[in-house]
XYZ file of C-alpha atoms in Angstrom:
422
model
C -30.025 -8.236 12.490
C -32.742 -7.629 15.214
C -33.586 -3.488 16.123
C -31.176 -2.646 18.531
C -32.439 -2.933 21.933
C -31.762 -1.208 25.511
C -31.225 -4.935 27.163
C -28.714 -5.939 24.313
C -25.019 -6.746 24.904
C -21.691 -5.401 24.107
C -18.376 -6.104 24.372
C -15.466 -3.556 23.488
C -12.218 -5.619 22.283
C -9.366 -3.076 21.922
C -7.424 -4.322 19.040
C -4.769 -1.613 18.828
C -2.669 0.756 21.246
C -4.728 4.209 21.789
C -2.289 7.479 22.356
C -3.182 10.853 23.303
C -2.097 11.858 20.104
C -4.834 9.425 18.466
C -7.479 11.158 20.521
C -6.243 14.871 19.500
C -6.165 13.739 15.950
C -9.548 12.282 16.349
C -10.940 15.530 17.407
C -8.959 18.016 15.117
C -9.266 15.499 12.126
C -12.154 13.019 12.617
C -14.539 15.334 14.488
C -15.154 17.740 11.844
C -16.584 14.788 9.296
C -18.137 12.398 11.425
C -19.348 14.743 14.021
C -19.293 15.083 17.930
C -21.746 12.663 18.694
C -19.402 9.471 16.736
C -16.301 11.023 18.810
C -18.084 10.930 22.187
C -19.240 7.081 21.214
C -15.369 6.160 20.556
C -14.596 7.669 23.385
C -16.866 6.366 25.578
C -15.902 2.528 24.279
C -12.412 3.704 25.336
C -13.540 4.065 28.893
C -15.614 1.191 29.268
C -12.226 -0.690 28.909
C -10.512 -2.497 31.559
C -7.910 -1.012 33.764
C -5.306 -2.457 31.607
C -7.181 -1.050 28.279
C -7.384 -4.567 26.765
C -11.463 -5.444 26.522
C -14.348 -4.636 28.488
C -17.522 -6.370 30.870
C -20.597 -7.531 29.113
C -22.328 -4.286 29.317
C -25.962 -3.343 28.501
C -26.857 -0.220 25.629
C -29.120 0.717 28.027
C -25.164 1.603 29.577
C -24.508 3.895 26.479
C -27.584 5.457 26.089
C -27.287 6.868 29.835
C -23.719 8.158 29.585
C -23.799 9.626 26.294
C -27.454 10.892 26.797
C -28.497 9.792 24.244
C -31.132 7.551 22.418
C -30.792 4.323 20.517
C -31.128 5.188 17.406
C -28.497 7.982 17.267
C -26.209 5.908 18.922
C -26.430 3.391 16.514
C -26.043 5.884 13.304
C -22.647 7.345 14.862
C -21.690 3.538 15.670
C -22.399 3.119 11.844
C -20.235 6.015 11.033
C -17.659 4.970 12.685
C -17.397 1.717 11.337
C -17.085 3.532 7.782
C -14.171 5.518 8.698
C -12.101 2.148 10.036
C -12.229 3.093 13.484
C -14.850 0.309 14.911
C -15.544 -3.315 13.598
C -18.987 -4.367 14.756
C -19.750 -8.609 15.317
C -23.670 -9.248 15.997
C -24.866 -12.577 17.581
C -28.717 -13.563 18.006
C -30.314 -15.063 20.594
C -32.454 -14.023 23.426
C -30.803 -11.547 24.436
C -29.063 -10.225 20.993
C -25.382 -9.916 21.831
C -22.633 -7.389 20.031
C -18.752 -7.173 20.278
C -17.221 -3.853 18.852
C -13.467 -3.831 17.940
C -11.434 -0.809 18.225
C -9.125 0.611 15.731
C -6.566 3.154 16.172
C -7.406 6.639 14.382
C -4.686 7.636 10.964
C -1.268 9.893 11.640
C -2.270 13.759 10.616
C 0.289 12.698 7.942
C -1.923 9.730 6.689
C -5.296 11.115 7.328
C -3.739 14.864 5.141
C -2.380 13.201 2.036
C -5.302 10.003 2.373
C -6.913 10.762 -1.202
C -10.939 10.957 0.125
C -10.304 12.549 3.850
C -8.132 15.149 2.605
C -10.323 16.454 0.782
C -13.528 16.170 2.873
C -11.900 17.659 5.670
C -10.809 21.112 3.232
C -14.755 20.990 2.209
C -16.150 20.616 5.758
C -13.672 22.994 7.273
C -12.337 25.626 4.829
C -9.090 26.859 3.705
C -8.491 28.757 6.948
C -9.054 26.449 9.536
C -7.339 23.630 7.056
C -4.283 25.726 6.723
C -4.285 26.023 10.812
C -4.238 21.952 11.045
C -1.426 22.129 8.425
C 0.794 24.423 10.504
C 0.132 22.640 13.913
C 0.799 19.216 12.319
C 3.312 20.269 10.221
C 6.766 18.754 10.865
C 9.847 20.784 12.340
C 12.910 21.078 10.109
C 16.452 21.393 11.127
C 19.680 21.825 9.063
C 22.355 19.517 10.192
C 24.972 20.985 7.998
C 28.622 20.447 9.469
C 27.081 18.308 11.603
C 28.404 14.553 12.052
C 26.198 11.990 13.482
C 28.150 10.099 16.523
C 25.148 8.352 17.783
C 26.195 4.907 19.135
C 24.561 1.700 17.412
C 22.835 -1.576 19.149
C 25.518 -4.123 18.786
C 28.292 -1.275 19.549
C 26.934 -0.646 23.094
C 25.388 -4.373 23.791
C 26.251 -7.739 23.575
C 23.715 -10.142 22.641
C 23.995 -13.530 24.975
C 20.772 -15.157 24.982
C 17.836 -15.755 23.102
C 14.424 -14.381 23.808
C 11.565 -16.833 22.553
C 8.467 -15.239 20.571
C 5.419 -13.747 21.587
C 2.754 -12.099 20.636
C 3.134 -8.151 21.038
C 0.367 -5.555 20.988
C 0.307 -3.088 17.929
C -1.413 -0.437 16.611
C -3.990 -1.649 14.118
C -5.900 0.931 11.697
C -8.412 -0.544 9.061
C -8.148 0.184 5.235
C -10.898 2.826 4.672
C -11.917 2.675 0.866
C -15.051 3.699 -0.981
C -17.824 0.778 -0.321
C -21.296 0.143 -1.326
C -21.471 3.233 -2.895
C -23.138 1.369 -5.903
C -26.038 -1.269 -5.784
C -24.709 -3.735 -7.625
C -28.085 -5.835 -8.098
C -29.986 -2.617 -9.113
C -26.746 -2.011 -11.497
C -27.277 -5.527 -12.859
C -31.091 -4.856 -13.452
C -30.460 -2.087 -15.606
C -28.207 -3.262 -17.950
C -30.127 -5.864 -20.564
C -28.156 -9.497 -19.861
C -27.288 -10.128 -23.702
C -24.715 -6.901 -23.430
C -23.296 -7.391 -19.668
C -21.243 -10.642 -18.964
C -21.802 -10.390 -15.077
C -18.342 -12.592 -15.027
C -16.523 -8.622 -15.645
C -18.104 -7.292 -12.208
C -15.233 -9.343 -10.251
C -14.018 -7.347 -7.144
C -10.924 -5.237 -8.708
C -13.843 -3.934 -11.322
C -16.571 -3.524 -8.177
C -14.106 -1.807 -6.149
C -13.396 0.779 -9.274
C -16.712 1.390 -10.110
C -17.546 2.268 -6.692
C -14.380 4.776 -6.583
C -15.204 6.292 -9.335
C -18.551 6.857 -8.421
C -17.461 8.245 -4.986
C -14.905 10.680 -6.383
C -17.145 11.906 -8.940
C -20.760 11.924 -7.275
C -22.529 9.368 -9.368
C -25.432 7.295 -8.142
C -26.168 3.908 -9.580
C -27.909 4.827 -12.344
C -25.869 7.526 -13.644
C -23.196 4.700 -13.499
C -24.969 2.223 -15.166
C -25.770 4.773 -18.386
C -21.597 5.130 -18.635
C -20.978 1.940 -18.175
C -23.452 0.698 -21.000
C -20.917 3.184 -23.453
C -17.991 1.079 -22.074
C -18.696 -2.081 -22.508
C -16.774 -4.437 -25.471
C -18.230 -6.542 -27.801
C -17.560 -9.591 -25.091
C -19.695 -8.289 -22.818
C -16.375 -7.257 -20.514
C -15.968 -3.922 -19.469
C -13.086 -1.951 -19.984
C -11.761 -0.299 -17.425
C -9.386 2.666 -19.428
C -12.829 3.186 -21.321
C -14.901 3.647 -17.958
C -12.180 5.432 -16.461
C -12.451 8.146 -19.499
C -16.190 7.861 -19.740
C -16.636 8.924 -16.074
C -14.310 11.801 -15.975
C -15.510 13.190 -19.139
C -19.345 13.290 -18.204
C -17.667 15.057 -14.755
C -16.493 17.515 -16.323
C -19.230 18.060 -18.917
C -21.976 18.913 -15.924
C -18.996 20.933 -13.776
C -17.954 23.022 -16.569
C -14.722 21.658 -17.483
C -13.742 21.319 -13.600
C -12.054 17.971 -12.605
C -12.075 16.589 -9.053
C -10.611 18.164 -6.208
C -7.278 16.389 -6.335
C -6.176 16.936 -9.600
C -6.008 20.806 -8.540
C -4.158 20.096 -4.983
C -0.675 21.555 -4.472
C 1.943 19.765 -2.172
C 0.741 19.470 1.415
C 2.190 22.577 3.310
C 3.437 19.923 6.064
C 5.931 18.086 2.937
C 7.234 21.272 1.893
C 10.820 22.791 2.356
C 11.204 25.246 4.795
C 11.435 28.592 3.294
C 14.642 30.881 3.610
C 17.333 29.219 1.042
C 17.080 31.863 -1.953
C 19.287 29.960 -3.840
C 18.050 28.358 -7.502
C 17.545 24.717 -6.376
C 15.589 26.215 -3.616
C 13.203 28.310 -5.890
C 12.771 25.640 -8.549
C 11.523 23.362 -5.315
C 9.279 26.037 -3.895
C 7.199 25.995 -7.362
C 7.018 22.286 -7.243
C 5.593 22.737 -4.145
C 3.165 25.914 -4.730
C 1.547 24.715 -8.080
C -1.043 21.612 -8.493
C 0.356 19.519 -11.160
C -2.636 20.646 -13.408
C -1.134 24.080 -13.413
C 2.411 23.206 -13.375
C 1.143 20.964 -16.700
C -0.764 23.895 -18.343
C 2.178 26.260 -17.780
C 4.363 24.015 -19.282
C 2.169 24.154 -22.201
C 2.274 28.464 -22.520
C -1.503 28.623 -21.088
C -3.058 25.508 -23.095
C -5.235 23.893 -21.449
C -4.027 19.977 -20.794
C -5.108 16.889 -23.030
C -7.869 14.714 -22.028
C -4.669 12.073 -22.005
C -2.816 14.052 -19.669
C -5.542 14.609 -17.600
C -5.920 10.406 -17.049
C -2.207 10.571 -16.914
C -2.229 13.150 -13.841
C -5.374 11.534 -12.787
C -3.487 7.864 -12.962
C -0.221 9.135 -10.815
C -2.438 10.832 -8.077
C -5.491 8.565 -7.535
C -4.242 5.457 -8.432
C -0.763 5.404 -7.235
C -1.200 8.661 -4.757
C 1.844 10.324 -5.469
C 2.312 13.843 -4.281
C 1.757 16.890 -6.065
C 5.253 18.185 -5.860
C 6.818 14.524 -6.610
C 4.064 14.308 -9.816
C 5.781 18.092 -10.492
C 9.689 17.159 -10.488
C 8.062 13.820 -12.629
C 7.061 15.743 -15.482
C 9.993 17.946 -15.701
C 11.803 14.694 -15.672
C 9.906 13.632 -18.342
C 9.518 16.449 -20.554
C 13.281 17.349 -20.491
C 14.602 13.719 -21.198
C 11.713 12.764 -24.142
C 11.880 15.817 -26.427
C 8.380 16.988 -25.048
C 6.450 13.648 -24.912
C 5.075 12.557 -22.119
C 4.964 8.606 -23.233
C 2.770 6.960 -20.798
C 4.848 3.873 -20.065
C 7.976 5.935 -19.491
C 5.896 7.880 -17.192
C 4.454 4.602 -15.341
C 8.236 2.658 -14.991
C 9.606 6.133 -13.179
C 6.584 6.561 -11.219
C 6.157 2.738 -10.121
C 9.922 3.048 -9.165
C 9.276 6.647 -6.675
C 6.200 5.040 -5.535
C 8.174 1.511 -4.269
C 11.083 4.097 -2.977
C 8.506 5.877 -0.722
C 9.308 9.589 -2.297
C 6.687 11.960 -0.890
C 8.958 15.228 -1.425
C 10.204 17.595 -4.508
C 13.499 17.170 -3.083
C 13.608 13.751 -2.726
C 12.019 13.215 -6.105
C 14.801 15.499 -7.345
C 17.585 13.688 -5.898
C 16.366 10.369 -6.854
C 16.011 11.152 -10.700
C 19.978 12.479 -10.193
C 21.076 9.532 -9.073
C 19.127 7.225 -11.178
C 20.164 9.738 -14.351
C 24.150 9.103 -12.882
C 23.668 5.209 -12.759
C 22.699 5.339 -16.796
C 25.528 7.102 -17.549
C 28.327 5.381 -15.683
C 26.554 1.701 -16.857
C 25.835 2.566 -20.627
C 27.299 4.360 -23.400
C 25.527 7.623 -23.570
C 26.446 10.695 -25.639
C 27.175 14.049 -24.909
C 23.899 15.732 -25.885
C 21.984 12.772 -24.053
C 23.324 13.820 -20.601
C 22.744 17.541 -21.327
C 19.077 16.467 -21.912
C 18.165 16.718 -18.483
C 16.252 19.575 -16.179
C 19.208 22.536 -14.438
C 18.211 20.799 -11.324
C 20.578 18.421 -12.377
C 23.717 20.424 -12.035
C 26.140 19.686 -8.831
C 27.028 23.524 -8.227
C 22.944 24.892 -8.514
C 23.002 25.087 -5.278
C 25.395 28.275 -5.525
C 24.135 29.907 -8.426
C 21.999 32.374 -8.837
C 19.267 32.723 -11.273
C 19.026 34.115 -14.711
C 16.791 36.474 -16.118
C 15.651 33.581 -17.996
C 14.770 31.526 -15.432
C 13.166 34.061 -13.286
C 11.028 34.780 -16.245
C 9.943 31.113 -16.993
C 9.173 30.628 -12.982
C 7.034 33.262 -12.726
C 5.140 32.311 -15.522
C 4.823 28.967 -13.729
C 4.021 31.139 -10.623
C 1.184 32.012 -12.306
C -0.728 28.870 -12.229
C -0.580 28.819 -7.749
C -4.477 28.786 -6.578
């Protein structure tokens, strides 16, 4: 690609629908990472749309560089950081007159963009816990009781009659790229600095590229530092193996950060998935400190104070990064667990119930909670299971919680849990 030029051509292509809300979340969420000068860009590709938003003229960058008043080269780097956060695609054409079409996406939901597992938490970082708990409240979602309430609402085919049939066509939607970790490693200088008789370059497929280079985003690592831990994790086939690199990595993370893991493995539930507070019943306080304690804590308390394993850590580390369940939902899954396997938190019994929330699309402690009820109640009623099986489960469990109140007990094993909130 030629050095971008004053006389060069664009083209904006609006792939998506863009809402107000897109553009508030793109300054309350985007702004604060990719800075002012990539918003005003975005915006200003927005506007050089036609009247009915679809694409724009052939314009010149000479265009750009006049209404954002700016120069080429830092309208190029926020065009570049845009395209890394999925909001632009950028097509290049030589010729003469070099030619360029950029393709707008729409910006994430504040509920995709807060629980996505790399904004998140460069957002928190950039911003702080105040202003992040402010972003929380305004985003977060109103809750209403509709107990005693019946819903009358009418459906489709009870208030219309279908008579004729509408042929197909192509309808606009919103369209929002995948934004993973990319290029973080250079594979080629990764390749140099392993000797060929221990790598068989046939193991750096894309599943294993895309791993390394999320592991070497979420823990900091440059291409060298990756290559040393890979070299450790590599079989005698020259393969490597992924549960070993997975370890590897984490362990030399916490080795040079003093025993601290990555950010996510301490995050509680999002304050905007939370129940609202005011029930002071049992069921609503076990909830609350599913809610209020990272599932590192939650783990530790669990275990009087003990620190976790370095298996339960990649178990944790498993159900948050890799399948991106929620804190609270990871929470009500190891009570689950712990309650129903004398103690043992068996990794594959772990995996089938959290492969199972993931497909149901549980993101809360309640609706983990009610989920594990009715999958306990299916067990019972289809096999033959004995008495002190089915009393093997957490209080939660019990139809009439809802109305009791809490022992001494209780209180005294919740606030130890309590403990563990950060």
């Amino acid at each position: 690609m030629k050095l971008l030029l004053p006389a060069d051509i664009y083209t904006v292509i609006n792939k998506t629908i863009i809402t107000e809300e897109d553009k508030r979340n793109l300054i309350a969420l985007y702004e604060p990472i990719i800075g002012p000068i990539a918003v005003c860009l975005y915006l200003t590709l927005i506007n050089d749309l036609n009247i009915l938003g679809l694409q724009s003229e052939d314009l010149t960058h000479h265009h750009l560089m006049c209404v954002m008043k700016s120069d080429l080269i830092t309208i190029k780097k926020a065009r570049e950081t845009l395209e890394s956060v999925g909001l632009l695609k950028t097509y290049y054409k030589d010729g003469d007159v070099s030619s360029y079409i950029y393709e707008l996406y729409s910006p994430m939901s504040a509920k995709e963009f807060l629980t996505h597992p790399i904004f998140n938490v460069v957002l928190y970082n950039n911003i702080g816990k105040r202003e992040y708990e402010n972003i929380i409240s305004i985003c977060q979602k109103v809750n209403f009781s509709l107990d005693g309430y019946e819903d009358v609402s009418m459906s489709i085919n009870e208030n219309f009659s279908s008579s004729t049939i509408i042929p197909e066509f192509d309808v606009r939607v919103k369209e929002k790229q995948s934004v993973n970790a990319k290029n973080v490693i250079d594979f080629d200088a990764l390749v140099a600095s392993i000797p060929k008789n221990i790598l068989n370059e046939r193991s750096l497929n894309k599943k294993m590229k895309d791993l390394i280079n999320n592991l070497a985003f979420v823990y900091n690592l440059d291409t060298l530092k990756m290559s040393e831990i890979i070299r450790s994790t590599i079989n005698e086939n020259g393969f490597i193996v992924d549960k070993e690199l997975r370890k590897k990595t984490r362990e030399y993370y916490t080795y040079i950060n003093n025993g601290k893991l990555p950010t996510l493995v301490y995050q509680a539930q999002p304050e905007y998935l939370r129940k609202p507070k005011g029930d002071s019943s049992k069921r609503a306080k076990l909830i609350y400190m599913f809610e209020s304690v990272s599932p590192y804590d939650f783990l530790k308390a669990k275990y009087k104070g003990v620190n976790p394993t370095p298996r339960d850590l990649s178990l944790i580390e498993y159900l948050r990064l890799d399948l991106d369940l929620k804190p609270a939902v990871i929470n009500v899954l190891l009570e689950y667990v712990l309650r129903t396997n004398n103690n043992k938190l068996s990794r594959a019994y772990v995996e089938t119930i959290a492969g199972q929330w993931k497909r149901s699309g549980v993101e809360t402690a309640e609706e983990a909670m009610n989920l594990a009820i009715k999958s306990k109640n299916k067990v019972v009623k289809t096999t033959k299971v004995t008495q002190k099986q089915i009393e093997k489960v957490p209080t939660w469990f019990k139809q009439d919680i809802k109305d009791e109140e809490i022992s001494e007990e209780e209180k005294k094993e919740l606030e130890e849990l309590m403990k563990g909130i950060k």
